[in-house]
Every structure is written in structure tokens, then in C-alpha cells.
Amino acid sequence: DVKVTQSSRYLVKRTGEKVFLECVQDMDHENMFWYRQDPGLGLRLIYFSYDVKMKEKGDIPEGYSVSREKKERFSLILESASTNQTSMYLCASRPDGGELDNEQFFGPGTRLTVL
Amino acid sequence: AQKVTQAQTEISVVEKEDVTLDCVYETRDTTYYLFWYKQPPSGELVFLIRRNSFDEQNEISGRYSWNFQKSTSSFNFTITASQVVDSAVYFCALSDSNTGGFKTIFGAGTRLFVKA
């Protein structure tokens, strides 16, 4: 049974804190993604990675960074959390590279609240 | 630019009713893929279907069916005889060669409530 897991389902942090969101997949997928989901906006891509140590900015990378030291793990980092980063964060993985037709496999999401 | 529009924010139906979720997309590419995902209350998006731009055949899978029409840039999803377990947020999505296939553009989602 293929799986994408995220380190926390719920997280509460204070403004200015450094926040780490971890994602692990067990499918040996090359591609991994971080999205944030907000009401009325759908899913917006923050960063993606197509290989170990490789990363590309998505549509809303400001205030975020990522790390991919191992193929199965993709971390999202909020260097200094702000209240406008309160959101649901979804991690996904996808097999192969650059192909259009592969679906993504999603984790259960982390609901982050920044106070 | 690529865009996916799901104009219906929320839909509420009574069990056993049929319901159609609309999806309209924009792309300048001739090669692209369209997807539908389901997000149940547990939060994890689940893949339902993919369709490529060269295949306009409609598809049926049990109570689910999809109508792809390039002429209107639409990829609508119909649930026949809805059930309470169909209650979820449904996302339509697009990927095309302009984004190298890495970026999938998601619509805002349609929240479906099916009441018993």
C-alpha cells in the first residue's frame, strides 16, 4: 500500500518561530511537492523537487524554503512563521520525471496555525 | 496562462440524486492532461481520473462519469445516485507541457454535501 506521510496533522506555532514540516514517501518517487490549501484558492504550489538536492520554486515560494537530502524525504521550512502562513499544507509525490500523465499521491496534510 | 475554474463552491444534494461538478480549463498547449481528485474529510487527496487532450471519449466508472469537451474546454464530473460517502471536496486539475509537467494547476475545489 503506497504511502505519503506527514510528520504532524496539527501544529500550532508562534509568530517568528522556525517551523519544519516533514514529508516521507515509500514509493521511490523522483518528484515531490509542497502545496498549501486555502479556502477558495484550491491548492497552490510552494516548491517541488525532481531529484535529491534539487528544488524548484513553485507559484508562492516567498517565506518558505525546502530541503531534500534523501529521495524519500522532502521538508518544508518556514524560516520565520507569520500569521498569513496559517494554512493546510499538503505534500505529494509522483513517479518519473517531467511526464504529464502521472497522478500525484498525497499525504493527509498538516494544518498549521501561527499565533 | 493556465487556469482551472470550478465555479461551484458548494453543492448540497439529497442522497440518490445525480450531481454534476463543473470544470473549465484554459491552456494554450495542445498536449495536456486533466485530472479529478477527491478530498474526503480525512484530508488526503485521492486520484479519481486522468484524461489526455487527445482522448475525448467520455468515461464511466461505476456511479462516476466524466464528460470531456475540448470545444468548450470543459471536463465535467457526474455522480449518479449520490451517496453520503461521496461528501468531499473535489478538485479538477490541469498539467501541460508549458510547465514541463511539473506544475499541476488546481481549481479552487467544489465542496459536495450529500444528505441522507
XYZ file of N, CA and C in Angstrom:
693
model
N 0.845 -1.185 0.000
C 0.000 0.000 0.000
C 0.890 1.249 0.000
N 0.807 2.022 -1.066
C 1.659 3.183 -1.198
C 1.291 4.246 -0.181
N 2.295 5.003 0.222
C 2.005 5.920 1.299
C 2.888 7.172 1.276
N 2.223 8.290 1.568
C 2.908 9.545 1.826
C 2.505 9.965 3.227
N 3.484 10.150 4.078
C 3.175 10.519 5.452
C 3.745 11.905 5.763
N 3.030 12.603 6.620
C 3.472 13.918 7.069
C 3.605 13.883 8.582
N 4.593 14.610 9.074
C 5.007 14.452 10.471
C 3.919 14.821 11.468
N 3.077 15.784 11.144
C 2.050 16.211 12.097
C 0.742 16.452 11.368
N -0.370 16.159 12.012
C -1.668 16.518 11.441
C -2.054 17.944 11.822
N -1.691 18.319 13.046
C -1.993 19.664 13.542
C -0.741 20.224 14.205
N -0.547 21.531 13.974
C 0.634 22.179 14.533
C 0.260 23.614 14.887
N 0.663 24.053 16.077
C 0.442 25.438 16.477
C 1.792 26.045 16.816
N 2.102 27.154 16.176
C 3.377 27.822 16.383
C 3.150 29.314 16.622
N 4.174 29.955 17.112
C 4.094 31.392 17.363
C 4.818 32.155 16.258
N 4.374 33.361 16.053
C 4.997 34.240 15.064
C 6.497 34.339 15.315
N 7.260 34.191 14.230
C 8.709 34.300 14.335
C 9.423 32.978 14.551
N 8.693 31.947 14.899
C 9.317 30.638 15.105
C 9.748 30.037 13.772
N 10.758 29.182 13.821
C 11.164 28.412 12.655
C 10.386 27.104 12.696
N 9.749 26.770 11.581
C 8.859 25.612 11.543
C 9.345 24.629 10.486
N 9.353 23.364 10.856
C 9.727 22.303 9.919
C 8.530 21.385 9.708
N 8.179 21.191 8.463
C 7.149 20.215 8.101
C 7.841 19.112 7.307
N 7.649 17.887 7.783
C 8.349 16.766 7.163
C 7.381 15.902 6.357
N 7.884 15.387 5.265
C 7.094 14.509 4.399
C 7.973 13.335 3.967
N 7.410 12.140 4.069
C 8.141 10.943 3.666
C 7.254 10.096 2.773
N 7.836 9.613 1.668
C 7.103 8.700 0.783
C 7.894 7.404 0.638
N 7.131 6.308 0.496
C 7.775 4.995 0.441
C 7.663 4.361 -0.928
N 7.449 5.183 -1.964
C 7.196 4.656 -3.301
C 8.365 4.845 -4.252
N 9.475 5.352 -3.735
C 10.656 5.588 -4.560
C 10.374 6.573 -5.702
N 9.503 7.530 -5.445
C 9.171 8.525 -6.466
C 10.260 9.589 -6.554
N 10.496 10.023 -7.797
C 11.501 11.061 -8.003
C 10.978 12.441 -7.596
N 9.730 12.699 -7.890
C 9.179 14.040 -7.726
C 8.405 14.175 -6.426
N 8.635 15.282 -5.756
C 7.873 15.581 -4.548
C 7.471 17.041 -4.556
N 6.352 17.324 -3.901
C 5.725 18.647 -3.981
C 5.230 19.093 -2.609
N 5.255 20.392 -2.405
C 4.585 21.001 -1.261
C 3.572 22.013 -1.764
N 2.336 21.859 -1.269
C 1.254 22.781 -1.587
C 0.710 23.368 -0.295
N 0.088 24.530 -0.455
C -0.777 24.987 0.624
C -2.192 25.113 0.086
N -3.136 24.779 0.947
C -4.541 24.785 0.557
C -5.289 25.787 1.407
N -5.919 26.740 0.757
C -6.694 27.767 1.435
C -8.086 27.827 0.809
N -9.093 28.096 1.616
C -10.472 28.145 1.098
C -10.602 29.109 -0.069
N -11.236 28.623 -1.121
C -11.463 29.473 -2.291
C -10.285 29.604 -3.218
N -9.136 29.098 -2.814
C -7.926 29.224 -3.637
C -7.419 27.883 -4.143
N -7.984 26.811 -3.667
C -7.518 25.498 -4.097
C -6.129 25.199 -3.557
N -5.381 24.431 -4.315
C -4.011 24.083 -3.943
C -3.050 24.968 -4.728
N -2.114 25.531 -4.024
C -1.093 26.357 -4.685
C 0.283 25.766 -4.385
N 1.083 25.658 -5.423
C 2.381 25.011 -5.320
C 3.403 25.945 -4.693
N 4.064 25.458 -3.645
C 5.076 26.255 -2.962
C 6.462 25.944 -3.541
N 6.836 24.684 -3.508
C 8.104 24.212 -4.040
C 7.909 22.784 -4.544
N 8.777 22.381 -5.454
C 8.828 20.982 -5.825
C 10.280 20.555 -6.010
N 10.459 19.252 -6.026
C 11.793 18.681 -6.179
C 11.703 17.498 -7.132
N 12.590 17.442 -8.114
C 12.562 16.337 -9.071
C 13.712 15.366 -8.869
N 14.529 15.637 -7.842
C 15.630 14.718 -7.542
C 16.220 15.139 -6.195
N 17.037 14.266 -5.654
C 17.692 14.599 -4.388
C 18.529 15.868 -4.560
N 18.414 16.739 -3.602
C 19.129 18.014 -3.548
C 18.705 18.998 -4.640
N 17.723 18.626 -5.446
C 17.227 19.544 -6.474
C 15.898 20.121 -6.010
N 15.701 21.414 -6.273
C 14.449 22.049 -5.889
C 14.133 23.175 -6.866
N 12.870 23.407 -7.020
C 12.412 24.479 -7.892
C 11.291 25.232 -7.198
N 11.259 26.534 -7.398
C 10.177 27.331 -6.823
C 8.876 27.056 -7.555
N 7.827 27.053 -6.767
C 6.500 26.972 -7.346
C 5.912 28.360 -7.519
N 4.656 28.482 -7.294
C 3.978 29.760 -7.524
C 4.035 30.702 -6.328
N 4.207 30.170 -5.134
C 4.208 31.032 -3.935
C 5.344 30.650 -2.984
N 6.594 30.780 -3.399
C 7.703 30.331 -2.561
C 8.123 31.304 -1.451
N 7.620 32.509 -1.506
C 8.098 33.527 -0.561
C 7.806 33.126 0.872
N 8.821 33.194 1.713
C 8.673 32.861 3.126
C 8.914 31.401 3.437
N 9.212 30.619 2.394
C 9.426 29.182 2.559
C 10.767 28.766 1.954
N 11.298 27.677 2.474
C 12.409 27.003 1.830
C 12.176 25.504 1.963
N 12.962 24.716 1.252
C 12.789 23.269 1.288
C 14.140 22.591 1.345
N 14.067 21.319 1.710
C 15.280 20.513 1.767
C 14.941 19.102 1.321
N 15.807 18.554 0.460
C 15.638 17.157 0.064
C 17.011 16.497 0.044
N 17.359 15.956 1.176
C 18.652 15.300 1.338
C 18.586 13.817 0.957
N 17.404 13.248 1.080
C 17.190 11.855 0.703
C 15.981 11.771 -0.210
N 15.981 10.770 -1.047
C 14.928 10.658 -2.055
C 13.544 10.589 -1.422
N 13.439 9.907 -0.306
C 12.115 9.677 0.265
C 11.606 10.825 1.131
N 12.444 11.806 1.411
C 12.069 12.833 2.383
C 12.168 14.233 1.786
N 11.117 14.999 2.000
C 11.057 16.366 1.475
C 10.518 17.258 2.579
N 11.338 18.197 3.013
C 10.978 19.038 4.150
C 10.641 20.450 3.699
N 9.628 21.004 4.321
C 9.251 22.403 4.082
C 9.613 23.199 5.330
N 10.277 24.317 5.126
C 10.757 25.119 6.250
C 10.172 26.520 6.164
N 9.592 26.943 7.266
C 9.159 28.327 7.393
C 10.196 29.003 8.276
N 11.002 29.850 7.678
C 12.143 30.417 8.391
C 11.705 31.268 9.583
N 10.659 32.016 9.409
C 10.122 32.868 10.478
C 8.617 32.940 10.273
N 7.914 32.071 10.967
C 6.490 31.916 10.715
C 5.725 33.224 10.926
N 4.765 33.435 10.055
C 3.895 34.603 10.193
C 2.439 34.141 10.154
N 1.555 34.994 10.641
C 0.147 34.596 10.744
C -0.461 34.296 9.375
N 0.041 34.927 8.322
C -0.520 34.657 6.995
C -0.048 33.324 6.418
N 0.745 32.605 7.179
C 1.123 31.257 6.772
C 0.276 30.196 7.469
N -0.708 30.638 8.208
C -1.692 29.705 8.751
C -2.454 29.091 7.585
N -2.404 27.766 7.486
C -2.974 27.110 6.321
C -2.896 25.595 6.491
N -3.466 24.898 5.515
C -3.288 23.453 5.400
C -2.157 23.224 4.410
N -1.176 22.405 4.821
C -0.042 22.117 3.953
C -0.114 20.653 3.517
N -0.040 20.465 2.223
C -0.142 19.133 1.644
C 1.144 18.775 0.912
N 1.627 17.580 1.181
C 2.786 17.052 0.487
C 2.302 16.012 -0.518
N 2.983 15.913 -1.635
C 2.623 14.918 -2.640
C 3.880 14.371 -3.297
N 3.755 13.182 -3.845
C 4.848 12.624 -4.632
C 4.301 12.089 -5.935
N 5.191 11.937 -6.903
C 4.772 11.468 -8.224
C 5.913 10.717 -8.856
N 5.624 9.594 -9.519
C 6.708 8.829 -10.138
C 7.224 9.493 -11.397
N 8.407 9.129 -11.807
C 9.047 9.547 -13.036
C 9.316 11.039 -13.071
N 9.882 11.475 -14.186
C 10.262 12.872 -14.241
C 9.720 13.565 -15.475
N 9.047 14.674 -15.274
C 8.635 15.515 -16.381
C 7.480 15.002 -17.203
N 6.891 13.905 -16.787
C 5.770 13.399 -17.588
C 4.481 14.061 -17.148
N 3.615 14.205 -18.102
C 2.381 14.923 -17.814
C 1.303 14.045 -17.234
N 1.395 12.741 -17.452
C 0.212 11.930 -17.228
C 0.192 11.182 -15.910
N 1.134 11.421 -15.063
C 1.126 10.679 -13.816
C 0.409 11.446 -12.724
N -0.424 10.715 -11.993
C -1.116 11.363 -10.898
C -0.187 11.523 -9.708
N -0.575 12.404 -8.823
C 0.186 12.611 -7.605
C -0.463 11.860 -6.454
N 0.375 11.460 -5.519
C -0.072 10.784 -4.310
C 0.127 11.746 -3.141
N -0.933 11.960 -2.408
C -0.912 12.987 -1.375
C -0.838 12.410 0.033
N -0.206 13.188 0.907
C -0.257 12.903 2.324
C -1.536 13.460 2.928
N -1.763 13.219 4.217
C -3.009 13.632 4.863
C -3.077 15.118 5.187
N -1.959 15.815 5.054
C -1.958 17.252 5.311
C -1.564 17.594 6.742
N -1.003 18.784 6.888
C -0.705 19.350 8.203
C -1.418 20.684 8.303
N -2.283 20.789 9.301
C -2.964 22.066 9.495
C -2.132 22.892 10.460
N -1.520 23.935 9.944
C -0.642 24.800 10.730
C -1.368 26.076 11.120
N -1.304 26.376 12.405
C -1.829 27.639 12.908
C -0.666 28.436 13.486
N -0.531 29.675 13.025
C 0.517 30.553 13.537
C -0.152 31.665 14.336
N 0.182 31.721 15.626
C -0.457 32.702 16.508
C 0.380 33.967 16.650
N -1.893 31.775 -20.207
C -1.631 31.189 -18.898
C -2.636 30.066 -18.630
N -2.203 29.137 -17.809
C -3.084 28.023 -17.479
C -4.016 28.416 -16.342
N -5.204 27.901 -16.440
C -6.187 28.218 -15.401
C -7.222 27.123 -15.333
N -7.693 26.830 -14.133
C -8.780 25.876 -13.948
C -9.852 26.557 -13.105
N -11.055 26.567 -13.605
C -12.153 27.222 -12.904
C -13.216 26.214 -12.507
N -13.487 26.173 -11.227
C -14.608 25.385 -10.708
C -15.574 26.394 -10.102
N -16.561 26.753 -10.852
C -17.433 27.856 -10.460
C -18.314 27.529 -9.266
N -18.591 26.259 -9.065
C -19.455 25.857 -7.957
C -18.613 25.720 -6.689
N -18.876 26.565 -5.722
C -18.116 26.494 -4.476
C -18.626 25.351 -3.610
N -19.931 25.285 -3.461
C -20.556 24.232 -2.656
C -21.813 23.743 -3.347
N -22.049 22.454 -3.241
C -23.284 21.870 -3.754
C -23.840 20.967 -2.663
N -25.135 21.052 -2.465
C -25.787 20.192 -1.487
C -26.889 19.405 -2.188
N -26.879 18.107 -2.031
C -27.900 17.258 -2.641
C -28.390 16.260 -1.603
N -29.502 15.646 -1.928
C -30.040 14.581 -1.090
C -29.595 13.262 -1.691
N -29.340 12.319 -0.844
C -28.883 11.006 -1.291
C -29.756 10.486 -2.438
N -29.100 9.858 -3.397
C -29.691 9.248 -4.589
C -29.916 10.249 -5.719
N -29.696 11.512 -5.449
C -29.764 12.488 -6.538
C -28.506 12.378 -7.389
N -28.625 12.756 -8.653
C -27.455 12.879 -9.518
C -26.892 14.291 -9.369
N -25.580 14.406 -9.481
C -24.959 15.734 -9.334
C -23.799 15.852 -10.316
N -23.675 17.025 -10.912
C -22.583 17.278 -11.853
C -21.705 18.401 -11.332
N -20.425 18.142 -11.307
C -19.436 19.137 -10.889
C -18.764 19.680 -12.147
N -18.768 20.990 -12.271
C -18.257 21.613 -13.488
C -16.779 21.961 -13.358
N -16.087 21.858 -14.490
C -14.684 22.246 -14.548
C -14.408 22.845 -15.924
N -13.886 24.050 -15.939
C -13.500 24.712 -17.181
C -12.023 25.048 -17.083
N -11.289 24.775 -18.155
C -9.839 24.976 -18.094
C -9.384 25.890 -19.224
N -8.205 26.451 -19.028
C -7.579 27.285 -20.063
C -6.136 26.843 -20.224
N -5.746 26.633 -21.452
C -4.359 26.356 -21.780
C -4.136 26.655 -23.247
N -2.941 27.079 -23.580
C -2.608 27.307 -24.985
C -1.956 26.078 -25.590
N -1.666 25.126 -24.756
C -0.973 23.940 -25.224
C -1.944 22.990 -25.913
N -1.424 22.207 -26.842
C -2.264 21.193 -27.484
C -2.144 19.853 -26.785
N -1.108 19.710 -25.992
C -0.905 18.480 -25.230
C -1.046 18.788 -23.751
N -2.018 18.199 -23.139
C -2.228 18.450 -21.717
C -3.016 17.297 -21.114
N -3.027 17.271 -19.791
C -3.769 16.256 -19.058
C -4.688 16.931 -18.050
N -5.820 16.328 -17.875
C -6.792 16.800 -16.902
C -7.020 15.711 -15.858
N -7.231 16.142 -14.645
C -7.395 15.213 -13.530
C -8.596 15.629 -12.673
N -9.138 14.639 -11.992
C -10.048 14.902 -10.886
C -9.512 14.178 -9.653
N -9.539 14.918 -8.526
C -9.158 14.358 -7.244
C -10.303 14.559 -6.257
N -10.386 13.644 -5.307
C -11.384 13.735 -4.239
C -10.652 13.931 -2.912
N -11.123 14.873 -2.109
C -10.557 15.090 -0.785
C -11.638 14.848 0.262
N -11.670 13.671 0.854
C -12.660 13.390 1.905
C -12.291 14.141 3.182
N -13.133 14.093 4.182
C -12.855 14.816 5.435
C -11.515 14.450 6.069
N -10.998 13.287 5.772
C -9.696 12.897 6.340
C -8.558 13.767 5.820
N -8.778 14.433 4.696
C -7.795 15.400 4.212
C -6.927 14.957 3.060
N -6.776 13.685 2.842
C -5.856 13.181 1.833
C -6.512 13.176 0.458
N -5.952 13.886 -0.489
C -6.495 13.883 -1.845
C -6.293 12.519 -2.480
N -7.327 12.050 -3.148
C -7.291 10.760 -3.806
C -7.553 10.964 -5.288
N -6.702 10.384 -6.093
C -6.829 10.483 -7.540
C -8.061 9.714 -8.008
N -8.824 10.328 -8.917
C -10.001 9.663 -9.474
C -9.811 9.299 -10.940
N -9.351 10.266 -11.733
C -9.253 10.015 -13.164
C -8.268 10.983 -13.798
N -7.688 10.544 -14.915
C -6.892 11.418 -15.756
C -7.385 11.265 -17.190
N -7.272 12.334 -17.941
C -7.680 12.308 -19.345
C -6.689 13.148 -20.126
N -6.176 12.640 -21.247
C -5.273 13.463 -22.046
C -6.029 14.196 -23.131
N -5.410 15.210 -23.669
C -6.089 16.123 -24.585
C -6.462 15.484 -25.916
N -5.907 14.322 -26.194
C -6.204 13.678 -27.473
C -7.302 12.635 -27.364
N -7.813 12.474 -26.186
C -8.823 11.450 -25.970
C -10.085 12.085 -25.419
N -11.043 12.309 -26.290
C -12.269 12.970 -25.858
C -13.380 11.995 -25.518
N -13.038 10.747 -25.458
C -14.058 9.770 -25.072
C -14.495 9.993 -23.639
N -15.785 9.927 -23.432
C -16.281 10.007 -22.070
C -15.980 8.696 -21.342
N -15.908 8.794 -20.040
C -15.571 7.609 -19.272
C -16.573 7.409 -18.144
N -16.852 6.144 -17.907
C -17.769 5.784 -16.817
C -17.068 4.772 -15.935
N -17.162 5.006 -14.637
C -16.614 4.058 -13.675
C -17.616 3.933 -12.537
N -18.411 2.915 -12.603
C -19.444 2.735 -11.586
C -20.437 3.879 -11.608
N -20.564 4.581 -10.499
C -21.511 5.699 -10.428
C -20.891 7.006 -10.938
N -19.606 6.961 -11.256
C -18.896 8.163 -11.702
C -18.805 8.189 -13.221
N -18.971 9.378 -13.779
C -18.736 9.541 -15.209
C -18.133 10.916 -15.468
N -17.377 10.986 -16.554
C -16.691 12.225 -16.899
C -16.965 12.574 -18.353
N -17.238 13.847 -18.574
C -17.548 14.351 -19.900
C -16.494 15.387 -20.288
N -15.650 15.027 -21.244
C -14.571 15.903 -21.682
C -14.960 16.508 -23.022
N -15.027 17.819 -23.105
C -15.376 18.502 -24.351
C -14.343 19.594 -24.624
N -13.495 19.347 -25.610
C -12.473 20.331 -25.954
C -13.098 21.597 -26.529
N -14.222 21.457 -27.207
C -14.846 22.619 -27.840
C -15.245 23.683 -26.825
N -15.577 23.224 -25.622
C -15.961 24.170 -24.565
C -14.925 24.217 -23.442
N -13.804 23.541 -23.639
C -12.746 23.470 -22.612
C -13.316 23.064 -21.261
N -14.078 22.017 -21.274
C -14.706 21.580 -20.030
C -14.434 20.099 -19.778
N -14.395 19.768 -18.519
C -14.156 18.378 -18.102
C -15.024 18.160 -16.871
N -16.295 17.875 -17.107
C -17.267 17.795 -16.027
C -17.382 16.384 -15.460
N -17.746 16.332 -14.218
C -17.777 15.080 -13.441
C -19.179 14.886 -12.891
N -19.766 13.752 -13.188
C -21.123 13.462 -12.724
C -21.111 12.256 -11.800
N -21.794 12.412 -10.677
C -22.009 11.293 -9.757
C -23.475 10.925 -9.853
N -23.725 9.697 -10.189
C -25.096 9.200 -10.323
C -25.511 8.538 -9.011
N -26.737 8.786 -8.615
C -27.260 8.181 -7.377
C -26.298 8.425 -6.223
N -26.110 9.681 -5.900
C -25.116 10.067 -4.894
C -25.366 9.371 -3.558
N -24.264 9.206 -2.823
C -24.321 8.587 -1.505
C -23.626 9.500 -0.497
N -23.926 9.295 0.754
C -23.330 10.125 1.813
C -21.802 10.065 1.751
N -21.256 8.912 1.376
C -19.790 8.753 1.314
C -19.170 9.583 0.198
N -20.001 10.126 -0.684
C -19.474 10.996 -1.739
C -19.202 12.403 -1.218
N -19.630 12.699 -0.028
C -19.396 14.027 0.547
C -17.892 14.265 0.663
N -17.428 15.317 0.028
C -15.986 15.591 -0.046
C -15.790 16.888 -0.807
N -14.535 17.301 -0.878
C -14.171 18.394 -1.780
C -13.551 17.755 -3.017
N -13.986 18.196 -4.171
C -13.496 17.637 -5.425
C -12.717 18.704 -6.183
N -11.527 18.304 -6.630
C -10.660 19.225 -7.344
C -10.457 18.752 -8.780
N -10.545 19.687 -9.682
C -10.166 19.477 -11.063
C -8.773 20.078 -11.247
N -7.935 19.450 -12.072
C -6.563 19.924 -12.214
C -6.067 19.740 -13.644
N -5.069 20.536 -13.995
C -4.514 20.546 -15.357
C -3.004 20.539 -15.309
N -2.379 19.734 -16.148
C -0.944 19.861 -16.351
C -0.675 19.858 -17.846
N 0.262 20.701 -18.261
C 0.570 20.767 -19.682
C 2.070 20.909 -19.891
N 2.512 20.846 -21.126
C 3.941 20.841 -21.398
C 4.573 22.204 -21.151
N 3.746 23.240 -21.057
C 4.281 24.575 -20.793
C 4.948 24.650 -19.436
N 4.474 23.839 -18.527
C 5.044 23.831 -17.181
C 5.998 22.661 -17.011
N 6.334 22.020 -18.102
C 7.245 20.889 -18.044
C 6.664 19.687 -17.345
N 5.368 19.738 -17.108
C 4.726 18.619 -16.445
C 4.926 18.626 -14.940
N 5.759 19.536 -14.437
C 5.994 19.532 -13.000
C 4.914 20.259 -12.242
N 4.343 21.237 -12.870
C 3.341 22.012 -12.164
C 1.954 21.581 -12.599
N 1.168 21.231 -11.634
C -0.232 20.935 -11.878
C -1.049 22.093 -11.332
N -1.929 22.610 -12.152
C -2.764 23.729 -11.737
C -4.086 23.161 -11.227
N -4.437 23.496 -10.008
C -5.665 23.012 -9.400
C -6.731 24.093 -9.411
N -7.958 23.660 -9.580
C -9.075 24.566 -9.372
C -9.296 24.805 -7.888
N -10.226 25.685 -7.591
C -10.478 26.048 -6.186
C -11.214 24.959 -5.426
N -11.779 24.014 -6.152
C -12.476 22.916 -5.500
C -13.969 23.166 -5.366
N -14.723 22.091 -5.369
C -16.170 22.132 -5.119
C -16.463 21.226 -3.941
N -17.081 21.802 -2.921
C -17.443 21.002 -1.745
C -18.830 20.419 -1.964
N -18.924 19.114 -1.918
C -20.191 18.412 -2.120
C -20.695 17.863 -0.796
N -21.929 18.240 -0.466
C -22.607 17.680 0.704
C -23.709 16.759 0.203
N -23.697 15.527 0.650
C -24.771 14.597 0.319
C -25.481 14.244 1.614
N -26.738 14.641 1.679
C -27.502 14.432 2.908
C -28.324 13.151 2.807
N -28.392 12.447 3.915
C -29.155 11.186 3.945
C -30.652 11.440 3.918
